[in-house]
CSV table of C-alpha atoms in Angstrom, one decimal:
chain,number,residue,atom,x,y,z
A,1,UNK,CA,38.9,-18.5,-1.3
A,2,UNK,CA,39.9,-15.9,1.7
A,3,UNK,CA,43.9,-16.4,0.9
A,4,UNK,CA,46.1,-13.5,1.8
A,5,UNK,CA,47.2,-11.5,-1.4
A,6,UNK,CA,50.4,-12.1,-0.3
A,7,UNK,CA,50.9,-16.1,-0.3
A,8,UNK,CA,53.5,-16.2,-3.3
A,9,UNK,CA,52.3,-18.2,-6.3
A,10,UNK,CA,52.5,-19.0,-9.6
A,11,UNK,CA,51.3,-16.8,-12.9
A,12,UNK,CA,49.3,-20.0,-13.8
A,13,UNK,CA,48.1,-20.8,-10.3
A,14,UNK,CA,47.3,-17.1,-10.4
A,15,UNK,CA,44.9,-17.2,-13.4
A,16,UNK,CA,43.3,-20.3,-12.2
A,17,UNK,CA,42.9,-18.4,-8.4
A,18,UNK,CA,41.4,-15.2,-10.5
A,19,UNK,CA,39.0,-17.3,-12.2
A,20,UNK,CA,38.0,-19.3,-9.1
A,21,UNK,CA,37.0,-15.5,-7.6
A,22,UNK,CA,35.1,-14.9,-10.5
A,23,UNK,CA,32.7,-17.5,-10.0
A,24,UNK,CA,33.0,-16.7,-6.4
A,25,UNK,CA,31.4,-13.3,-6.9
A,26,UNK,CA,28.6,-14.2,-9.0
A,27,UNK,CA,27.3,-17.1,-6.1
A,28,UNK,CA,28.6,-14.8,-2.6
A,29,UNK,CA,25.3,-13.5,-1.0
A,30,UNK,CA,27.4,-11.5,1.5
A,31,UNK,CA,28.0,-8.0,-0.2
A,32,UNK,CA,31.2,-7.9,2.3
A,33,UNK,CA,32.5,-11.3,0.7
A,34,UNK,CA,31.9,-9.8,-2.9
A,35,UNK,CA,33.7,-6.8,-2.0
A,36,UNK,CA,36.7,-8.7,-0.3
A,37,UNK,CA,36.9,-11.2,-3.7
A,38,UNK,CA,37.2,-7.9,-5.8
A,39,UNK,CA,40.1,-6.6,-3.6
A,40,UNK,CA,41.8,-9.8,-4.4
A,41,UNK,CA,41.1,-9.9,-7.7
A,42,UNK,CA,42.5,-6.4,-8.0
A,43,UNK,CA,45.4,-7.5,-6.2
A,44,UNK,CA,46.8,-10.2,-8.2
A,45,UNK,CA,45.6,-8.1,-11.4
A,46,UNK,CA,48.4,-5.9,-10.3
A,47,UNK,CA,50.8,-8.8,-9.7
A,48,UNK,CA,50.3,-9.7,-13.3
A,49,UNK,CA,49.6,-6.6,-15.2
A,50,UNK,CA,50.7,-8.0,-18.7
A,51,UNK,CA,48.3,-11.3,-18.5
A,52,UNK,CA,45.3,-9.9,-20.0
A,53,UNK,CA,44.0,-13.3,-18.9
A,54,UNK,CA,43.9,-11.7,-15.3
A,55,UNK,CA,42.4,-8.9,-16.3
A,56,UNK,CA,39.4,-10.0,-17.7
A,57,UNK,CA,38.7,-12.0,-14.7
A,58,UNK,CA,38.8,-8.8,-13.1
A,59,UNK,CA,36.5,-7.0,-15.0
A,60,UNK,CA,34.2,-9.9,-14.3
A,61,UNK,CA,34.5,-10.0,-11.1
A,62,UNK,CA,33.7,-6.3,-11.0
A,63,UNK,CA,30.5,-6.6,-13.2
A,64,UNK,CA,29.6,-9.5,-10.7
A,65,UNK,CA,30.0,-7.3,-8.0
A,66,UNK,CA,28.0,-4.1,-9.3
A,67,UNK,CA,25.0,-6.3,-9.9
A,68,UNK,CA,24.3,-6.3,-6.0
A,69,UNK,CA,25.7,-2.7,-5.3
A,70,UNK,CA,23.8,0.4,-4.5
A,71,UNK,CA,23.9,3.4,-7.2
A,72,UNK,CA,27.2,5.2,-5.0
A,73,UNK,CA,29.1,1.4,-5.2
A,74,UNK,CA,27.8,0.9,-8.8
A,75,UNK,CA,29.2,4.3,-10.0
A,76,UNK,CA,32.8,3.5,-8.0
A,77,UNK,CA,32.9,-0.1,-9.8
A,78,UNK,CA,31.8,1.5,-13.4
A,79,UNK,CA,34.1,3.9,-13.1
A,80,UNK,CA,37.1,1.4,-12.1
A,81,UNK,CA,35.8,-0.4,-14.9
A,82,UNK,CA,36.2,2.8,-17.3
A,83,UNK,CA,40.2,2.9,-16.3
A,84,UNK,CA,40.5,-0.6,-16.9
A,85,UNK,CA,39.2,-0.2,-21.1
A,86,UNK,CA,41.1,2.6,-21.3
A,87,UNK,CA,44.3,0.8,-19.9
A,88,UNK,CA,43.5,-1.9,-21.6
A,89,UNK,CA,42.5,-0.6,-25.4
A,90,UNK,CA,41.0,-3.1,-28.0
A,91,UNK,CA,40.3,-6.0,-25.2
A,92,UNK,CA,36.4,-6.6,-26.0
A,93,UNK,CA,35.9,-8.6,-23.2
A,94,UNK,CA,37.3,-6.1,-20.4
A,95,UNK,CA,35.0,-2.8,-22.8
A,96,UNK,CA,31.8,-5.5,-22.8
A,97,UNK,CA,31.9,-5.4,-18.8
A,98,UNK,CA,32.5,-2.3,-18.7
A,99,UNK,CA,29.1,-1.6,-20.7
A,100,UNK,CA,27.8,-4.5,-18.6
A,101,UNK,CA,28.2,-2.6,-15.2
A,102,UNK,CA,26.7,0.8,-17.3
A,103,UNK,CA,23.3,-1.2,-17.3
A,104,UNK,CA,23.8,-2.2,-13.8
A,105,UNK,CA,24.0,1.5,-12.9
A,106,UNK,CA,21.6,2.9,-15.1
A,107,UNK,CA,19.1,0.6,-13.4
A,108,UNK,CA,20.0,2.0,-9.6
A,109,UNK,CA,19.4,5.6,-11.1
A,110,UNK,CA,16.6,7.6,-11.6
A,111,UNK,CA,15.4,9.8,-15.0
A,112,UNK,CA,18.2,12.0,-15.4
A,113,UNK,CA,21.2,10.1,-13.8
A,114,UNK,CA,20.5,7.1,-16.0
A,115,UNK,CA,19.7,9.6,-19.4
A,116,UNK,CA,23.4,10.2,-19.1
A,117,UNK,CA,24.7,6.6,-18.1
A,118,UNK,CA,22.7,5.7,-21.5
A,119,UNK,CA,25.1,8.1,-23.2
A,120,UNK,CA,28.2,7.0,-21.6
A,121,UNK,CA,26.6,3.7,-23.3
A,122,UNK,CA,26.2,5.1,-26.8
A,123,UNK,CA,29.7,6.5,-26.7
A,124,UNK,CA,31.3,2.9,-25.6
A,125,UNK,CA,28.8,1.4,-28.9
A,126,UNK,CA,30.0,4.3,-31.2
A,127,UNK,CA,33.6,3.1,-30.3
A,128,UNK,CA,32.9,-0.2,-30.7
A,129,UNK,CA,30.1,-0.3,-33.6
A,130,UNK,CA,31.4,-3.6,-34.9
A,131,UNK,CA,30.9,-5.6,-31.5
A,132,UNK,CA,27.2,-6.3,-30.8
A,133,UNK,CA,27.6,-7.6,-27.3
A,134,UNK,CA,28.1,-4.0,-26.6
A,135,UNK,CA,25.3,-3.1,-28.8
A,136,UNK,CA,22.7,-5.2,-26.9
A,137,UNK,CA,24.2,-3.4,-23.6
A,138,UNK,CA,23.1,-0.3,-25.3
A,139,UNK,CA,20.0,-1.8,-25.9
A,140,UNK,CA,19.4,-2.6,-22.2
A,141,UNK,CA,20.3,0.3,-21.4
A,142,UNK,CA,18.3,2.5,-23.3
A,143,UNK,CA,14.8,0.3,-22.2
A,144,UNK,CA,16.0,0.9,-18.6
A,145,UNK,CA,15.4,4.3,-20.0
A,146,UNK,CA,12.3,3.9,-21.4
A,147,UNK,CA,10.6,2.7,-18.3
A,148,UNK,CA,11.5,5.6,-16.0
A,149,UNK,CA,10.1,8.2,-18.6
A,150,UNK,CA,6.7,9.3,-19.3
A,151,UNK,CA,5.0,8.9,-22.6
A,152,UNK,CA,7.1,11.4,-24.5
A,153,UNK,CA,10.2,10.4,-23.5
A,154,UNK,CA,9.5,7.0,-23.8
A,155,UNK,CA,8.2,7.7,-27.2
A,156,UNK,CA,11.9,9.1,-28.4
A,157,UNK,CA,14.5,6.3,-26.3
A,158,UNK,CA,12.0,3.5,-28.3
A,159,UNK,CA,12.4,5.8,-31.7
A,160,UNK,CA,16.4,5.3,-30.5
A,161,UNK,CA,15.9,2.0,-30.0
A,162,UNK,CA,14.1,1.3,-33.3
A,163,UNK,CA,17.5,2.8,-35.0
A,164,UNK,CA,19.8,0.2,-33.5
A,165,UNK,CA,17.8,-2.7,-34.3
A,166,UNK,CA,17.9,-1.7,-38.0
A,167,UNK,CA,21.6,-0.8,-37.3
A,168,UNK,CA,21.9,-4.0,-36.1
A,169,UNK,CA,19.6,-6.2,-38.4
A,170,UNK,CA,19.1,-9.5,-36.9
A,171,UNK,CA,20.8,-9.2,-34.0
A,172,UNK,CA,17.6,-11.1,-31.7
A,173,UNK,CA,18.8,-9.7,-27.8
A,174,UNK,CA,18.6,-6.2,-29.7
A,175,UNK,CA,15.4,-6.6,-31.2
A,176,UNK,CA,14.0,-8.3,-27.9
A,177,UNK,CA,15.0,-5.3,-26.0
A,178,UNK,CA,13.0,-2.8,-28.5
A,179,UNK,CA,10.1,-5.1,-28.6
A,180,UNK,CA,10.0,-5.1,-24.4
A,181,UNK,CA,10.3,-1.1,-25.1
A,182,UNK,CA,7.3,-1.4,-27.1
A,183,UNK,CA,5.3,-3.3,-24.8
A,184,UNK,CA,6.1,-0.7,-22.0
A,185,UNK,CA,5.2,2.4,-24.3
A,186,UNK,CA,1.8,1.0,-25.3
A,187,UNK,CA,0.9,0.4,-21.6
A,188,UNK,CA,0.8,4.0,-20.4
A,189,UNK,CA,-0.7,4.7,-23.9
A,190,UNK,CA,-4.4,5.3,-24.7
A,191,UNK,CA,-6.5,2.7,-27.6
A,192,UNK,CA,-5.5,5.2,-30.5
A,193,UNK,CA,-1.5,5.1,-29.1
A,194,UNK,CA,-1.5,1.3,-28.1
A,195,UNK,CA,-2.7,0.4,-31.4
A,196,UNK,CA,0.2,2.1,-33.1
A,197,UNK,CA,2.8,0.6,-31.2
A,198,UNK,CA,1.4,-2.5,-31.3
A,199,UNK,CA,1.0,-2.3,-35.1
A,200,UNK,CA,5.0,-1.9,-34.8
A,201,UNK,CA,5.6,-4.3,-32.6
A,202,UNK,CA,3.6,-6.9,-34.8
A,203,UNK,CA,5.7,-5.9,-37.8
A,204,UNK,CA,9.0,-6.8,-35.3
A,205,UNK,CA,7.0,-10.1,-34.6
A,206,UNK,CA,6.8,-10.8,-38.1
A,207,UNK,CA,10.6,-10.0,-39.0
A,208,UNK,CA,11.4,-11.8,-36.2
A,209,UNK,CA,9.3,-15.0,-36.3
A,210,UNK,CA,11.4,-17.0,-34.8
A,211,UNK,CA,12.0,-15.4,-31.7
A,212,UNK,CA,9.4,-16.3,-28.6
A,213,UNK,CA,10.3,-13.3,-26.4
A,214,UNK,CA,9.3,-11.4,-29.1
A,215,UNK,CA,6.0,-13.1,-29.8
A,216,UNK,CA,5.2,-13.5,-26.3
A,217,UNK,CA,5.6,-9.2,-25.9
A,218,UNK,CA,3.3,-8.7,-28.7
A,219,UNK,CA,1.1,-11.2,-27.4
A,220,UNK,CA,1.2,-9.2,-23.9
A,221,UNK,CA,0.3,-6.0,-25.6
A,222,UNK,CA,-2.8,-7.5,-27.8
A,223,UNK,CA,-4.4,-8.5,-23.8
A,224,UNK,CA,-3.6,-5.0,-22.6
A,225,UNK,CA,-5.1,-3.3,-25.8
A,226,UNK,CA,-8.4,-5.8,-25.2
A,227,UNK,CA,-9.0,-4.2,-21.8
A,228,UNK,CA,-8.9,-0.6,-23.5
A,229,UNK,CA,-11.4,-1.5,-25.8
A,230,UNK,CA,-15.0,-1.6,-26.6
A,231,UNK,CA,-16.5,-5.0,-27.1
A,232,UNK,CA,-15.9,-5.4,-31.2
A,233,UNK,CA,-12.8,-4.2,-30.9
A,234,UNK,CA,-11.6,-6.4,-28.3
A,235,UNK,CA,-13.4,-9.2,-29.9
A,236,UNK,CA,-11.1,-8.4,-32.8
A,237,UNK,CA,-7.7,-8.5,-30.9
A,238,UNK,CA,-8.8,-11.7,-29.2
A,239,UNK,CA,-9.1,-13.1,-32.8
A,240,UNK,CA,-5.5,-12.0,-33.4
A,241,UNK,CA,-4.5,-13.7,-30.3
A,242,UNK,CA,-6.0,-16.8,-31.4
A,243,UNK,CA,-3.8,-17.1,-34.3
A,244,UNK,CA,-0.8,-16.5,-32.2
A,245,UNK,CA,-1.5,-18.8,-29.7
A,246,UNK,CA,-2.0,-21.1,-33.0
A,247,UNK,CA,1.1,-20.3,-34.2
A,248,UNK,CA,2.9,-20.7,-31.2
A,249,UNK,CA,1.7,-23.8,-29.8
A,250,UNK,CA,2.6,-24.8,-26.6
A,251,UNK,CA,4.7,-21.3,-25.6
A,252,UNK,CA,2.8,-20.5,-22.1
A,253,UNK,CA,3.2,-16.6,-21.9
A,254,UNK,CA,1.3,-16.2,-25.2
A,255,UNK,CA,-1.7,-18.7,-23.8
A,256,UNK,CA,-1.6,-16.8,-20.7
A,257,UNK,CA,-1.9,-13.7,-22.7
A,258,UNK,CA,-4.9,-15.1,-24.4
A,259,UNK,CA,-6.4,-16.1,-22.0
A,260,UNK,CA,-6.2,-12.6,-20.2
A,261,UNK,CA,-7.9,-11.3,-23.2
A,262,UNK,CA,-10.4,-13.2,-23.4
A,263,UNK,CA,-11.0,-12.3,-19.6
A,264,UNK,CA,-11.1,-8.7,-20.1
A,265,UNK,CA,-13.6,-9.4,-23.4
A,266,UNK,CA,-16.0,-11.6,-21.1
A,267,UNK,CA,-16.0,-8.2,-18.8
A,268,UNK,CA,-17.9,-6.2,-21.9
A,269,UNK,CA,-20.4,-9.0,-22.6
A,270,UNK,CA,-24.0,-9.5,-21.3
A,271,UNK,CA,-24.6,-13.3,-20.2
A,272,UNK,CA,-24.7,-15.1,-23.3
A,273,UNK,CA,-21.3,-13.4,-25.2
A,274,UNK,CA,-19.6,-14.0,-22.1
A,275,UNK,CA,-20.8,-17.5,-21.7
A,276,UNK,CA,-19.8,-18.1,-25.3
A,277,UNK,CA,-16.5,-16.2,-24.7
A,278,UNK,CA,-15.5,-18.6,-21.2
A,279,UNK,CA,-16.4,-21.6,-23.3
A,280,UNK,CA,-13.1,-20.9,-25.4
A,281,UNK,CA,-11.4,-20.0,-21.6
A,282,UNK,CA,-12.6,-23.3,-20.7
A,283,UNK,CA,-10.8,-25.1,-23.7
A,284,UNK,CA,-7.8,-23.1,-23.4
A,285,UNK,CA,-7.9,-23.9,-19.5
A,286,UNK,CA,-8.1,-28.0,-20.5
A,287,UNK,CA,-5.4,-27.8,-23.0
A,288,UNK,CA,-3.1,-26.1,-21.0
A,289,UNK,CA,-4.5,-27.9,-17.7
A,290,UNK,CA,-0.7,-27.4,-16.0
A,291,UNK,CA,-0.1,-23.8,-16.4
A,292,UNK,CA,-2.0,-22.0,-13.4
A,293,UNK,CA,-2.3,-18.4,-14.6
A,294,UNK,CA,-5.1,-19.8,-17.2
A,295,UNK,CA,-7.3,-21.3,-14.5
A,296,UNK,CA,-7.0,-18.5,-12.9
A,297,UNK,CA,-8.6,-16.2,-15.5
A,298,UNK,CA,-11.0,-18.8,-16.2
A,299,UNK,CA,-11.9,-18.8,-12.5
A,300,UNK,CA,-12.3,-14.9,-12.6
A,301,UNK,CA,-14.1,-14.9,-15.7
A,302,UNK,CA,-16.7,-17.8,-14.4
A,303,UNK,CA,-17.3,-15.6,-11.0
A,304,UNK,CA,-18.0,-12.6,-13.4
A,305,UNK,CA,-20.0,-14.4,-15.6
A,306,UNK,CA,-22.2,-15.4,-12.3
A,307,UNK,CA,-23.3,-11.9,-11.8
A,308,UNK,CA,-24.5,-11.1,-14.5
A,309,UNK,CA,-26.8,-15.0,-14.3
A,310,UNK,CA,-29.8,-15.7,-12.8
A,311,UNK,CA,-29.9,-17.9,-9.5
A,312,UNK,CA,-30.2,-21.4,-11.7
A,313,UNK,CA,-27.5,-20.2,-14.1
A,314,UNK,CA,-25.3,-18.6,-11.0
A,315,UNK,CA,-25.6,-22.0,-9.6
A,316,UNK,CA,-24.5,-23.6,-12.3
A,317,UNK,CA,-21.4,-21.5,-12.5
A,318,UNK,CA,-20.4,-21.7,-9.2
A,319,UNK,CA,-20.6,-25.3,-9.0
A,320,UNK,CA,-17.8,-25.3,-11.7
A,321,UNK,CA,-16.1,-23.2,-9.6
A,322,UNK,CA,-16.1,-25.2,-7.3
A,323,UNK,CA,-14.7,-28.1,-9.6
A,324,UNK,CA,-12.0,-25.4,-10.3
A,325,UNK,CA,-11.1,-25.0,-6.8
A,326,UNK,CA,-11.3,-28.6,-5.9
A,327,UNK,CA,-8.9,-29.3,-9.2
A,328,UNK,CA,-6.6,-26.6,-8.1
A,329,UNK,CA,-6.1,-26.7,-4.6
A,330,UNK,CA,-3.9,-24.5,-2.4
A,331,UNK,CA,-4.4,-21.7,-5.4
A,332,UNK,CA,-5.9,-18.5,-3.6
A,333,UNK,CA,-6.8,-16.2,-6.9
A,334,UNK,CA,-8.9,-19.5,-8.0
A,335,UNK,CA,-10.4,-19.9,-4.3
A,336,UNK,CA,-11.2,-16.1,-4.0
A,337,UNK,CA,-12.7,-16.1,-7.8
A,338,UNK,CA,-14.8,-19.2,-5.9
A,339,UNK,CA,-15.7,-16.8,-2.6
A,340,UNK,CA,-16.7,-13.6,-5.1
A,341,UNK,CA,-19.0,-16.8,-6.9
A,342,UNK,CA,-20.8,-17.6,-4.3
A,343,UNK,CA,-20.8,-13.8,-3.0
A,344,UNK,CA,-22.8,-12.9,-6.1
């Protein structure tokens, strides 16, 4: 791919050459390579300034290239980048990279260097309000945001990010982006907080029912809120994550999420609601006998369970542990929830 820039060939041999570096910069591991692909690139850009063909491989190849960059080379390609829309006026595909690489930086940057590469965002989305590809860069942009803040700011980039999903109504990458937001925000939030956001982000769910990544954050935030809670309360989420495991049969990250909550509601029980409560683990463990983040918390929830048992019933438990680990092997969460078993 190495050639000289200046080996004469043709315009079409050219295009196909550009292209060829493209896909070259997205698979080179060597940062060095990357960089020498882009110079080429760049080169025969300048050969052929009037084939916008060429161009956009360019821009490609430079949004390729800022993915493995630190924040000074992302800021040099972004701003390469910036000349290139502006030379290049109402070609989406070279202003899409361009807001491409802006996510790339603003996730190098800390707090207040990536507040104003969110801006730079808004301004390119603002110029471009009927594309949504840039849009959903401004959507990634702002939840890069999101999870550098604290609480405050986090609350007002998700309020911003609530606005472009109704601006954009029914665009899904959008409306995943301000669901992960939510998700984030209700984490560093107390019970009160977390059930507000989560109220939100069920109302998203809803609107957006077809949508798994969507579903799977809400079910994420329902096993968080669980561990913040007392035992009715949690018992109460858990019964909401039932019926979304329900309705989403056979999507893993929701079961895992169930089954997390239904961990961290066997935690607040005495011996017999948390037997009752790792009977439904153990069902959930069966049906989804492949997936091992499930055994797991079964496993962690049994060697719980056996602390709070008397020496028959801890010996009971641990000799399904032990069924667990022999079922599982090589799995070291399920072999240490076996250790901490026998431990107790």
């Amino acid at each position: 791919l190495l050639l000289p820039e200046y080996v004469p060939i043709s315009e079409e041999t050219a295009l196909w050459y550009a292209r060829l570096l493209v896909n070259a910069t997205a698979f080179c591991s060597i940062m060095e390579g990357r960089k020498r692909q882009a110079e080429i690139l760049e080169a025969i850009a300048q050969n052929y300034p009037g084939n916008v063909n060429i161009v956009e491989a360019l821009a490609r190849g430079l949004v390729n290239l800022s993915i493995k960059q630190d924040e000074q080379g992302v800021s040099e390609t972004v701003n390469r980048l910036e000349r290139l829309t502006d030379e290049y006026p109402g070609v989406l595909d070279i202003a899409i990279a361009y807001a491409m690489s802006l996510v790339n930086l603003s996730n190098t940057q800390d707090e207040q260097r990536a507040a104003k590469t969110v801006k730079r965002l808004e301004r390119l989305t603002e110029e471009h309000s009927d594309v949504p590809d840039i849009a959903i860069e401004f959507a990634k942009g702002l939840f890069n945001l999101s999870y550098k803040q604290d609480e405050q700011g986090a609350s007002e980039t998700i309020q911003r990010l609530e606005r472009l999903t109704d601006e954009y109504s029914g665009v899904q990458d959008i409306a995943i982006e301000f669901a992960k937001g939510l998700f984030n925000l209700s984490c560093d939030q107390d019970e009160q907080g977390a059930s507000e956001t989560i109220q939100r982000l069920e109302r998203l769910t809803d609107e957006y029912s077809d949508v798994q990544d969507i579903a799977t954050e809400f079910a994420s935030s329902l096993a968080n809120l669980s561990a913040k809670q007392d035992e009715q309360g949690a018992s109460e989420t858990i019964q909401r994550l039932k019926c979304l495991t329900d309705e989403y049969p056979g999507v893993q990250d929701i079961a895992i999420a169930f089954a997390k909550g239904l961990f961290n509601l066997s935690c607040d029980q005495d011996e017999q609601g948390a037997s009752e409560t790792i009977q439904r683990l153990e069902r959930l463990t069966d049906e989804y006998s492949d997936v091992q983040d499930i055994a797991t918390e079964f496993a962690s929830s049994l060697a719980n369970l056996s602390a709070k048992q008397d020496e028959q019933g801890a010996s009971e438990t641990i000799q399904r542990l032990k069924c667990l680990t022999d079922e599982y092997p090589g799995v070291q969460d399920i072999a240490i929830a076996f250790a901490k078993g026998l431990f107790n």
